[in-house]
GROMACS .gro file of C-alpha atoms in nm:
model
  377
    1MET     CA    1  -3.868  -1.221  -1.834
    2ARG     CA    2  -4.088  -0.944  -1.720
    3VAL     CA    3  -4.010  -0.612  -1.764
    4SER     CA    4  -4.120  -0.329  -1.540
    5PRO     CA    5  -4.323  -0.038  -1.610
    6GLN     CA    6  -4.223   0.323  -1.715
    7ASP     CA    7  -3.901   0.180  -1.898
    8VAL     CA    8  -3.721   0.064  -1.570
    9THR     CA    9  -3.576  -0.251  -1.526
   10VAL     CA   10  -3.515  -0.398  -1.173
   11VAL     CA   11  -3.149  -0.553  -1.122
   12VAL     CA   12  -3.081  -0.769  -0.840
   13LEU     CA   13  -2.730  -0.860  -0.728
   14LEU     CA   14  -2.766  -1.149  -0.543
   15ALA     CA   15  -2.473  -1.260  -0.402
   16ASP     CA   16  -2.296  -1.480  -0.115
   17PRO     CA   17  -2.160  -1.319   0.180
   18ASP     CA   18  -1.840  -1.189   0.257
   19THR     CA   19  -1.672  -1.164  -0.051
   20PRO     CA   20  -1.956  -1.154  -0.378
   21THR     CA   21  -2.149  -0.961  -0.157
   22GLU     CA   22  -1.840  -0.682  -0.111
   23ILE     CA   23  -1.782  -0.689  -0.512
   24ALA     CA   24  -2.192  -0.645  -0.535
   25GLN     CA   25  -2.249  -0.353  -0.312
   26ARG     CA   26  -1.938  -0.133  -0.486
   27MET     CA   27  -2.059  -0.237  -0.801
   28ALA     CA   28  -2.391  -0.114  -0.801
   29ARG     CA   29  -2.257   0.250  -0.717
   30THR     CA   30  -2.215   0.278  -1.092
   31LEU     CA   31  -2.374   0.022  -1.243
   32PRO     CA   32  -2.721   0.198  -1.305
   33ASP     CA   33  -2.601   0.493  -1.505
   34ARG     CA   34  -2.330   0.250  -1.647
   35LEU     CA   35  -2.636   0.027  -1.790
   36ALA     CA   36  -2.849   0.310  -1.883
   37GLU     CA   37  -2.528   0.454  -2.096
   38LYS     CA   38  -2.504   0.131  -2.279
   39SER     CA   39  -2.840   0.008  -2.337
   40GLY     CA   40  -2.884   0.328  -2.549
   41GLN     CA   41  -3.286   0.251  -2.551
   42GLY     CA   42  -3.390   0.551  -2.319
   43ARG     CA   43  -3.451   0.283  -2.034
   44ARG     CA   44  -3.336   0.326  -1.672
   45PHE     CA   45  -3.205   0.054  -1.449
   46ASP     CA   46  -3.255  -0.020  -1.088
   47VAL     CA   47  -3.017  -0.204  -0.913
   48GLU     CA   48  -3.039  -0.386  -0.540
   49VAL     CA   49  -2.832  -0.574  -0.375
   50VAL     CA   50  -2.924  -0.918  -0.163
   51SER     CA   51  -2.707  -1.052   0.000
   52GLU     CA   52  -2.775  -1.446   0.119
   53PRO     CA   53  -2.602  -1.775   0.095
   54PHE     CA   54  -2.790  -1.885  -0.194
   55THR     CA   55  -2.550  -2.167  -0.257
   56ALA     CA   56  -2.637  -2.312   0.116
   57GLY     CA   57  -2.635  -2.704   0.049
   58THR     CA   58  -2.542  -2.746  -0.319
   59GLU     CA   59  -2.319  -2.685  -0.608
   60ASP     CA   60  -2.572  -2.829  -0.873
   61LEU     CA   61  -2.623  -2.587  -1.149
   62PRO     CA   62  -2.991  -2.644  -1.214
   63THR     CA   63  -3.085  -2.644  -0.842
   64LEU     CA   64  -2.940  -2.361  -0.807
   65MET     CA   65  -3.069  -2.209  -1.125
   66GLY     CA   66  -3.416  -2.311  -0.970
   67ARG     CA   67  -3.362  -2.163  -0.643
   68LEU     CA   68  -3.281  -1.811  -0.822
   69LEU     CA   69  -3.577  -1.858  -1.085
   70ASP     CA   70  -3.798  -1.913  -0.765
   71ARG     CA   71  -3.646  -1.573  -0.606
   72GLY     CA   72  -3.710  -1.366  -0.900
   73ARG     CA   73  -4.043  -1.496  -0.923
   74ALA     CA   74  -4.111  -1.459  -0.535
   75GLU     CA   75  -4.023  -1.069  -0.537
   76ASN     CA   76  -4.112  -0.982  -0.904
   77TRP     CA   77  -3.754  -0.889  -1.028
   78ASP     CA   78  -3.672  -0.861  -1.389
   79ILE     CA   79  -3.367  -0.932  -1.380
   80VAL     CA   80  -3.144  -1.167  -1.122
   81VAL     CA   81  -2.774  -1.184  -1.145
   82ALA     CA   82  -2.636  -1.416  -0.887
   83LEU     CA   83  -2.289  -1.387  -0.774
   84THR     CA   84  -2.082  -1.638  -0.582
   85ASP     CA   85  -1.720  -1.765  -0.462
   86LEU     CA   86  -1.781  -2.096  -0.500
   87PRO     CA   87  -1.611  -2.302  -0.780
   88LEU     CA   88  -1.894  -2.471  -0.967
   89HIS     CA   89  -1.836  -2.761  -1.250
   90SER     CA   90  -2.055  -2.850  -1.543
   91GLN     CA   91  -1.932  -3.176  -1.730
   92GLY     CA   92  -1.547  -3.196  -1.609
   93HIS     CA   93  -1.575  -2.852  -1.714
   94LYS     CA   94  -1.555  -2.535  -1.460
   95LEU     CA   95  -1.834  -2.260  -1.493
   96VAL     CA   96  -1.784  -1.933  -1.619
   97VAL     CA   97  -2.170  -1.841  -1.636
   98ASP     CA   98  -2.496  -1.949  -1.685
   99LEU     CA   99  -2.761  -1.775  -1.876
  100SER     CA  100  -3.145  -1.812  -1.901
  101HIS     CA  101  -3.274  -1.532  -2.193
  102GLU     CA  102  -3.620  -1.656  -2.086
  103HIS     CA  103  -3.601  -1.595  -1.691
  104GLY     CA  104  -3.356  -1.303  -1.708
  105LEU     CA  105  -3.159  -1.501  -1.468
  106ALA     CA  106  -2.731  -1.504  -1.435
  107LEU     CA  107  -2.561  -1.710  -1.209
  108LEU     CA  108  -2.156  -1.645  -1.267
  109SER     CA  109  -1.881  -1.795  -1.080
  110LEU     CA  110  -1.615  -1.516  -0.973
  111PRO     CA  111  -1.299  -1.789  -0.927
  112THR     CA  112  -1.357  -1.806  -1.312
  113LEU     CA  113  -1.275  -1.463  -1.370
  114GLY     CA  114  -0.932  -1.533  -1.220
  115GLY     CA  115  -0.766  -1.334  -0.893
  116LEU     CA  116  -0.629  -0.951  -1.080
  117ARG     CA  117  -0.861  -0.705  -1.138
  118LEU     CA  118  -1.164  -0.895  -1.011
  119GLN     CA  119  -1.330  -0.595  -0.944
  120THR     CA  120  -1.331  -0.477  -1.300
  121ARG     CA  121  -1.399  -0.832  -1.432
  122ALA     CA  122  -1.693  -0.870  -1.239
  123ARG     CA  123  -1.816  -0.570  -1.321
  124ARG     CA  124  -1.786  -0.640  -1.695
  125ALA     CA  125  -1.940  -0.974  -1.677
  126VAL     CA  126  -2.267  -0.849  -1.523
  127GLU     CA  127  -2.279  -0.575  -1.779
  128GLU     CA  128  -2.267  -0.814  -2.048
  129ALA     CA  129  -2.533  -1.026  -1.870
  130VAL     CA  130  -2.745  -0.752  -1.751
  131LEU     CA  131  -2.719  -0.583  -2.117
  132GLY     CA  132  -2.795  -0.906  -2.306
  133LEU     CA  133  -3.092  -1.010  -2.095
  134ALA     CA  134  -3.228  -0.709  -2.110
  135ARG     CA  135  -3.277  -0.663  -2.490
  136GLN     CA  136  -3.383  -1.019  -2.516
  137GLY     CA  137  -3.673  -0.904  -2.236
  138VAL     CA  138  -3.776  -0.654  -2.463
  139SER     CA  139  -3.785  -0.812  -2.795
  140GLY     CA  140  -4.012  -1.048  -2.667
  141ALA     CA  141  -3.798  -1.367  -2.809
  142GLU     CA  142  -3.758  -1.727  -2.600
  143GLY     CA  143  -3.358  -1.839  -2.586
  144PRO     CA  144  -3.069  -1.690  -2.640
  145PRO     CA  145  -3.032  -1.461  -2.919
  146GLN     CA  146  -2.856  -1.588  -3.210
  147SER     CA  147  -2.636  -1.296  -3.268
  148GLN     CA  148  -2.473  -1.322  -2.910
  149ARG     CA  149  -2.129  -1.262  -2.900
  150PRO     CA  150  -1.985  -1.574  -2.787
  151LEU     CA  151  -1.762  -1.496  -2.485
  152GLY     CA  152  -1.889  -1.109  -2.422
  153ARG     CA  153  -1.611  -0.841  -2.309
  154PHE     CA  154  -1.528  -0.901  -2.010
  155VAL     CA  155  -1.343  -1.215  -2.167
  156SER     CA  156  -0.972  -1.197  -2.282
  157ARG     CA  157  -0.837  -1.302  -2.597
  158LEU     CA  158  -0.649  -1.522  -2.454
  159ALA     CA  159  -0.912  -1.664  -2.180
  160PRO     CA  160  -0.985  -2.023  -2.248
  161VAL     CA  161  -1.409  -1.977  -2.212
  162ARG     CA  162  -1.622  -2.174  -2.480
  163PRO     CA  163  -1.960  -2.223  -2.474
  164GLY     CA  164  -2.086  -2.550  -2.291
  165ALA     CA  165  -2.348  -2.814  -2.317
  166VAL     CA  166  -2.748  -2.749  -2.141
  167GLY     CA  167  -2.959  -3.047  -2.084
  168GLU     CA  168  -3.252  -2.975  -2.203
  169GLU     CA  169  -3.452  -2.986  -1.896
  170GLU     CA  170  -3.249  -2.753  -1.713
  171THR     CA  171  -3.344  -2.365  -1.701
  172ALA     CA  172  -3.039  -2.248  -1.859
  173ASP     CA  173  -3.070  -2.173  -2.213
  174LEU     CA  174  -2.674  -2.056  -2.294
  175ARG     CA  175  -2.339  -2.170  -2.062
  176TYR     CA  176  -1.998  -2.075  -2.088
  177VAL     CA  177  -1.699  -2.269  -1.959
  178LEU     CA  178  -1.323  -2.279  -1.908
  179SER     CA  179  -1.137  -2.540  -2.032
  180GLY     CA  180  -0.739  -2.645  -2.032
  181PRO     CA  181  -0.436  -2.570  -1.853
  182ARG     CA  182  -0.503  -2.196  -1.881
  183GLY     CA  183  -0.875  -2.232  -1.720
  184TYR     CA  184  -0.762  -2.459  -1.480
  185LEU     CA  185  -0.486  -2.248  -1.370
  186ARG     CA  186  -0.720  -1.935  -1.404
  187VAL     CA  187  -0.974  -2.105  -1.185
  188LEU     CA  188  -0.739  -2.200  -0.931
  189VAL     CA  189  -0.581  -1.859  -0.899
  190GLY     CA  190  -0.931  -1.694  -0.842
  191MET     CA  191  -1.035  -1.990  -0.576
  192VAL     CA  192  -0.658  -1.873  -0.394
  193ARG     CA  193  -0.802  -1.474  -0.400
  194ALA     CA  194  -1.093  -1.576  -0.263
  195ASN     CA  195  -0.976  -1.743   0.059
  196GLN     CA  196  -0.740  -1.446   0.095
  197PRO     CA  197  -0.429  -1.601   0.212
  198TRP     CA  198  -0.321  -1.280   0.380
  199ARG     CA  199  -0.548  -1.328   0.654
  200LEU     CA  200  -0.403  -1.649   0.778
  201VAL     CA  201  -0.154  -1.428   0.939
  202PRO     CA  202  -0.323  -1.238   1.219
  203GLY     CA  203  -0.617  -1.540   1.197
  204LEU     CA  204  -0.281  -1.712   1.411
  205SER     CA  205  -0.272  -1.575   1.721
  206LYS     CA  206  -0.123  -1.832   1.903
  207ALA     CA  207   0.129  -1.952   1.638
  208LEU     CA  208   0.255  -1.579   1.565
  209ALA     CA  209   0.283  -1.535   1.920
  210ALA     CA  210   0.516  -1.897   1.955
  211ALA     CA  211   0.694  -1.749   1.620
  212LEU     CA  212   0.793  -1.368   1.753
  213ALA     CA  213   0.918  -1.491   2.112
  214THR     CA  214   1.111  -1.749   1.955
  215GLY     CA  215   1.243  -1.504   1.709
  216ALA     CA  216   1.315  -1.275   2.008
  217VAL     CA  217   1.527  -1.529   2.225
  218ALA     CA  218   1.711  -1.609   1.911
  219THR     CA  219   1.789  -1.313   1.802
  220VAL     CA  220   1.958  -1.242   2.156
  221ASN     CA  221   2.154  -1.569   2.165
  222SER     CA  222   2.512  -1.592   2.129
  223THR     CA  223   2.486  -1.962   1.961
  224VAL     CA  224   2.277  -1.863   1.696
  225TRP     CA  225   2.480  -1.520   1.627
  226SER     CA  226   2.787  -1.804   1.556
  227LEU     CA  227   2.532  -2.004   1.399
  228ALA     CA  228   2.447  -1.721   1.139
  229GLU     CA  229   2.790  -1.612   1.079
  230ALA     CA  230   2.928  -1.965   0.952
  231LEU     CA  231   2.609  -2.067   0.755
  232SER     CA  232   2.693  -1.969   0.395
  233ALA     CA  233   2.383  -1.851   0.174
  234PRO     CA  234   2.308  -2.222   0.025
  235ARG     CA  235   2.225  -2.285   0.374
  236LEU     CA  236   2.005  -1.992   0.447
  237VAL     CA  237   1.825  -2.078   0.142
  238ILE     CA  238   1.768  -2.451   0.214
  239ALA     CA  239   1.665  -2.313   0.606
  240MET     CA  240   1.390  -2.143   0.515
  241PHE     CA  241   1.242  -2.361   0.190
  242GLY     CA  242   1.284  -2.608   0.478
  243SER     CA  243   1.059  -2.380   0.773
  244VAL     CA  244   0.853  -2.243   0.565
  245ALA     CA  245   0.765  -2.609   0.385
  246LEU     CA  246   0.718  -2.722   0.783
  247MET     CA  247   0.500  -2.485   0.832
  248ILE     CA  248   0.266  -2.537   0.581
  249GLY     CA  249   0.268  -2.925   0.600
  250TRP     CA  250   0.216  -2.886   0.993
  251LEU     CA  251  -0.085  -2.651   0.939
  252ILE     CA  252  -0.246  -2.865   0.676
  253VAL     CA  253  -0.209  -3.181   0.825
  254ASP     CA  254  -0.288  -3.052   1.171
  255ALA     CA  255  -0.589  -2.894   1.105
  256GLN     CA  256  -0.680  -3.170   0.870
  257LEU     CA  257  -0.719  -2.887   0.514
  258TRP     CA  258  -0.617  -3.172   0.274
  259HIS     CA  259  -0.922  -3.318   0.086
  260ARG     CA  260  -1.010  -3.655   0.019
  261SER     CA  261  -1.308  -3.764  -0.180
  262ALA     CA  262  -1.513  -4.118  -0.170
  263GLU     CA  263  -1.596  -4.084  -0.513
  264LEU     CA  264  -1.390  -4.261  -0.815
  265SER     CA  265  -1.506  -4.071  -1.063
  266ARG     CA  266  -1.262  -3.844  -1.291
  267GLU     CA  267  -1.442  -3.554  -1.199
  268ALA     CA  268  -1.444  -3.585  -0.843
  269ARG     CA  269  -1.054  -3.636  -0.922
  270GLN     CA  270  -1.021  -3.287  -1.080
  271ARG     CA  271  -1.191  -3.167  -0.823
  272MET     CA  272  -1.039  -3.313  -0.524
  273ARG     CA  273  -0.702  -3.189  -0.683
  274LEU     CA  274  -0.833  -2.813  -0.762
  275TYR     CA  275  -0.894  -2.796  -0.386
  276ASN     CA  276  -0.598  -2.938  -0.297
  277ALA     CA  277  -0.385  -2.743  -0.504
  278SER     CA  278  -0.597  -2.414  -0.376
  279THR     CA  279  -0.514  -2.524   0.003
  280VAL     CA  280  -0.147  -2.582  -0.038
  281LEU     CA  281  -0.125  -2.213  -0.258
  282THR     CA  282  -0.368  -2.029   0.015
  283VAL     CA  283  -0.188  -2.144   0.327
  284GLY     CA  284   0.186  -2.106   0.135
  285ILE     CA  285   0.143  -1.741   0.071
  286GLY     CA  286   0.040  -1.710   0.430
  287VAL     CA  287   0.345  -1.812   0.555
  288ILE     CA  288   0.534  -1.634   0.306
  289VAL     CA  289   0.418  -1.340   0.411
  290CYS     CA  290   0.435  -1.462   0.764
  291TYR     CA  291   0.832  -1.549   0.719
  292ALA     CA  292   0.870  -1.181   0.575
  293GLY     CA  293   0.667  -1.069   0.822
  294LEU     CA  294   0.905  -1.233   1.098
  295MET     CA  295   1.213  -1.105   0.884
  296VAL     CA  296   1.153  -0.724   0.900
  297ILE     CA  297   1.056  -0.751   1.281
  298ASN     CA  298   1.375  -0.944   1.357
  299LEU     CA  299   1.524  -0.678   1.183
  300VAL     CA  300   1.401  -0.411   1.395
  301TRP     CA  301   1.488  -0.578   1.707
  302ALA     CA  302   1.821  -0.680   1.611
  303LEU     CA  303   1.905  -0.297   1.510
  304PHE     CA  304   1.808  -0.243   1.873
  305ILE     CA  305   1.918  -0.472   2.082
  306LEU     CA  306   2.246  -0.582   1.961
  307ASN     CA  307   2.598  -0.462   2.084
  308ASP     CA  308   2.845  -0.481   1.812
  309GLN     CA  309   3.166  -0.487   2.082
  310VAL     CA  310   2.934  -0.773   2.259
  311PHE     CA  311   2.873  -0.920   1.904
  312ALA     CA  312   3.243  -0.902   1.818
  313SER     CA  313   3.377  -1.048   2.160
  314MET     CA  314   3.093  -1.390   2.110
  315THR     CA  315   3.177  -1.440   1.781
  316ARG     CA  316   3.531  -1.307   1.684
  317THR     CA  317   3.438  -1.109   1.405
  318PRO     CA  318   3.318  -0.712   1.387
  319LEU     CA  319   2.941  -0.641   1.342
  320ASN     CA  320   2.814  -0.452   1.018
  321SER     CA  321   2.491  -0.435   0.778
  322THR     CA  322   2.527  -0.740   0.623
  323ASP     CA  323   2.528  -0.956   0.966
  324TYR     CA  324   2.232  -0.801   1.087
  325TRP     CA  325   2.018  -0.953   0.783
  326THR     CA  326   2.227  -1.261   0.799
  327LEU     CA  327   2.112  -1.316   1.142
  328SER     CA  328   1.747  -1.188   1.089
  329TRP     CA  329   1.727  -1.440   0.794
  330PHE     CA  330   1.840  -1.723   0.973
  331VAL     CA  331   1.608  -1.628   1.287
  332ALA     CA  332   1.309  -1.600   1.094
  333SER     CA  333   1.379  -1.961   0.959
  334VAL     CA  334   1.393  -2.063   1.342
  335ALA     CA  335   1.095  -1.877   1.461
  336THR     CA  336   0.883  -2.034   1.191
  337VAL     CA  337   0.973  -2.348   1.317
  338GLY     CA  338   0.868  -2.230   1.660
  339GLY     CA  339   0.565  -2.085   1.529
  340ALA     CA  340   0.453  -2.392   1.360
  341LEU     CA  341   0.503  -2.536   1.705
  342GLY     CA  342   0.270  -2.299   1.827
  343SER     CA  343   0.024  -2.365   1.579
  344GLY     CA  344  -0.078  -2.685   1.744
  345LEU     CA  345  -0.223  -2.473   2.022
  346GLU     CA  346  -0.497  -2.337   1.718
  347SER     CA  347  -0.836  -2.518   1.749
  348ASP     CA  348  -0.914  -2.660   1.406
  349GLU     CA  349  -1.179  -2.418   1.363
  350ALA     CA  350  -0.961  -2.149   1.401
  351ILE     CA  351  -0.700  -2.260   1.105
  352ARG     CA  352  -0.969  -2.315   0.856
  353ALA     CA  353  -1.130  -1.992   0.918
  354ALA     CA  354  -0.766  -1.838   0.858
  355ALA     CA  355  -0.722  -2.006   0.568
  356TYR     CA  356  -1.075  -2.017   0.393
  357SER     CA  357  -1.318  -1.762   0.318
  358LYS     CA  358  -1.677  -1.834   0.494
  359ARG     CA  359  -1.825  -2.019   0.204
  360GLU     CA  360  -1.525  -2.226   0.119
  361GLN     CA  361  -1.512  -2.332   0.494
  362GLU     CA  362  -1.909  -2.435   0.441
  363ARG     CA  363  -1.824  -2.616   0.105
  364ARG     CA  364  -1.559  -2.842   0.275
  365HIS     CA  365  -1.764  -2.920   0.568
  366MET     CA  366  -2.026  -3.026   0.323
  367LEU     CA  367  -1.815  -3.221   0.115
  368GLN     CA  368  -1.704  -3.367   0.425
  369ASP     CA  369  -2.042  -3.494   0.536
  370ASP     CA  370  -2.124  -3.602   0.197
  371ASP     CA  371  -1.839  -3.813   0.209
  372GLY     CA  372  -1.936  -3.961   0.504
  373ASP     CA  373  -2.230  -4.104   0.432
  374ARG     CA  374  -2.125  -4.249   0.112
  375LEU     CA  375  -1.866  -4.486   0.332
  376GLU     CA  376  -2.153  -4.526   0.570
  377SER     CA  377  -2.350  -4.695   0.317
   0.00000   0.00000   0.00000
């Protein structure tokens, strides 16, 4: 690693577009002062953010680290910390961070930090990486320091993080990975967080319009009033879960979101299960948010449009507050089924754009192309 003169270390946060870039930009506002305070060596840090898709076309760790090395040398950067929202793998384990103390490089996979307090965890991880690389650059030694703390402060005591194997020919000299069921769950939550499932509702405009129209019509239908009055709570719950499951299944099948791999290796099967689990959770959370929104909208609409005398004449029961909630609940289930049918009018690209982040879309497209090439060969 090269250290700039005048006690200034140039740190570049090389971030994939979208979420990683947003995290890096927020981090860069306070990172120079925090690094200078924690280094305790009178050094100053100049932090820059560069947004570019450095993971385009590959998830191979040696290739990515090679790209970082070439980029850092070309721009004469002291330390390069790369942030990506893609899940990266190393010998069957999920990569947390790759470090090269000799060249001043770090590659951080954000999904392995989980879905909660992502900004704080990412900042702490970057601080640990930069301070460790900066100390190594000042000492001039090669390879990871022997006194390096094995996990760092950004890892909680319950996080299943451990050192990973590094090949002799790799640029990295230190690697941390996640392992075990807790590691799988942490990456899964991080992937769902990166996909931002709450974007699914506004992203599916035709499906949302169909659901709202269905709900509006059903709310003023006397047959629906009678059904809502007759249905017991268990049946309403079954209707809710059935409509949500139908919507999730229809979106996944219709837009071909289910990932299938032509590879038969254990690592490929693990990746496939992880990607499909993140798809189900992402779409599921989005549909549940949609359902809750429909229920609230239907309740407001019912409060505005229903007349207690007309309702009582049709159902032979007086209209009370419980009836408003029961009707809104049942109509939300009916409207969700209508939304599922309306989603058929959406293009596959629109559904994928609503369900996945930009980098996740590119990754899945790349995997589909690779599987197609293997089948042709």
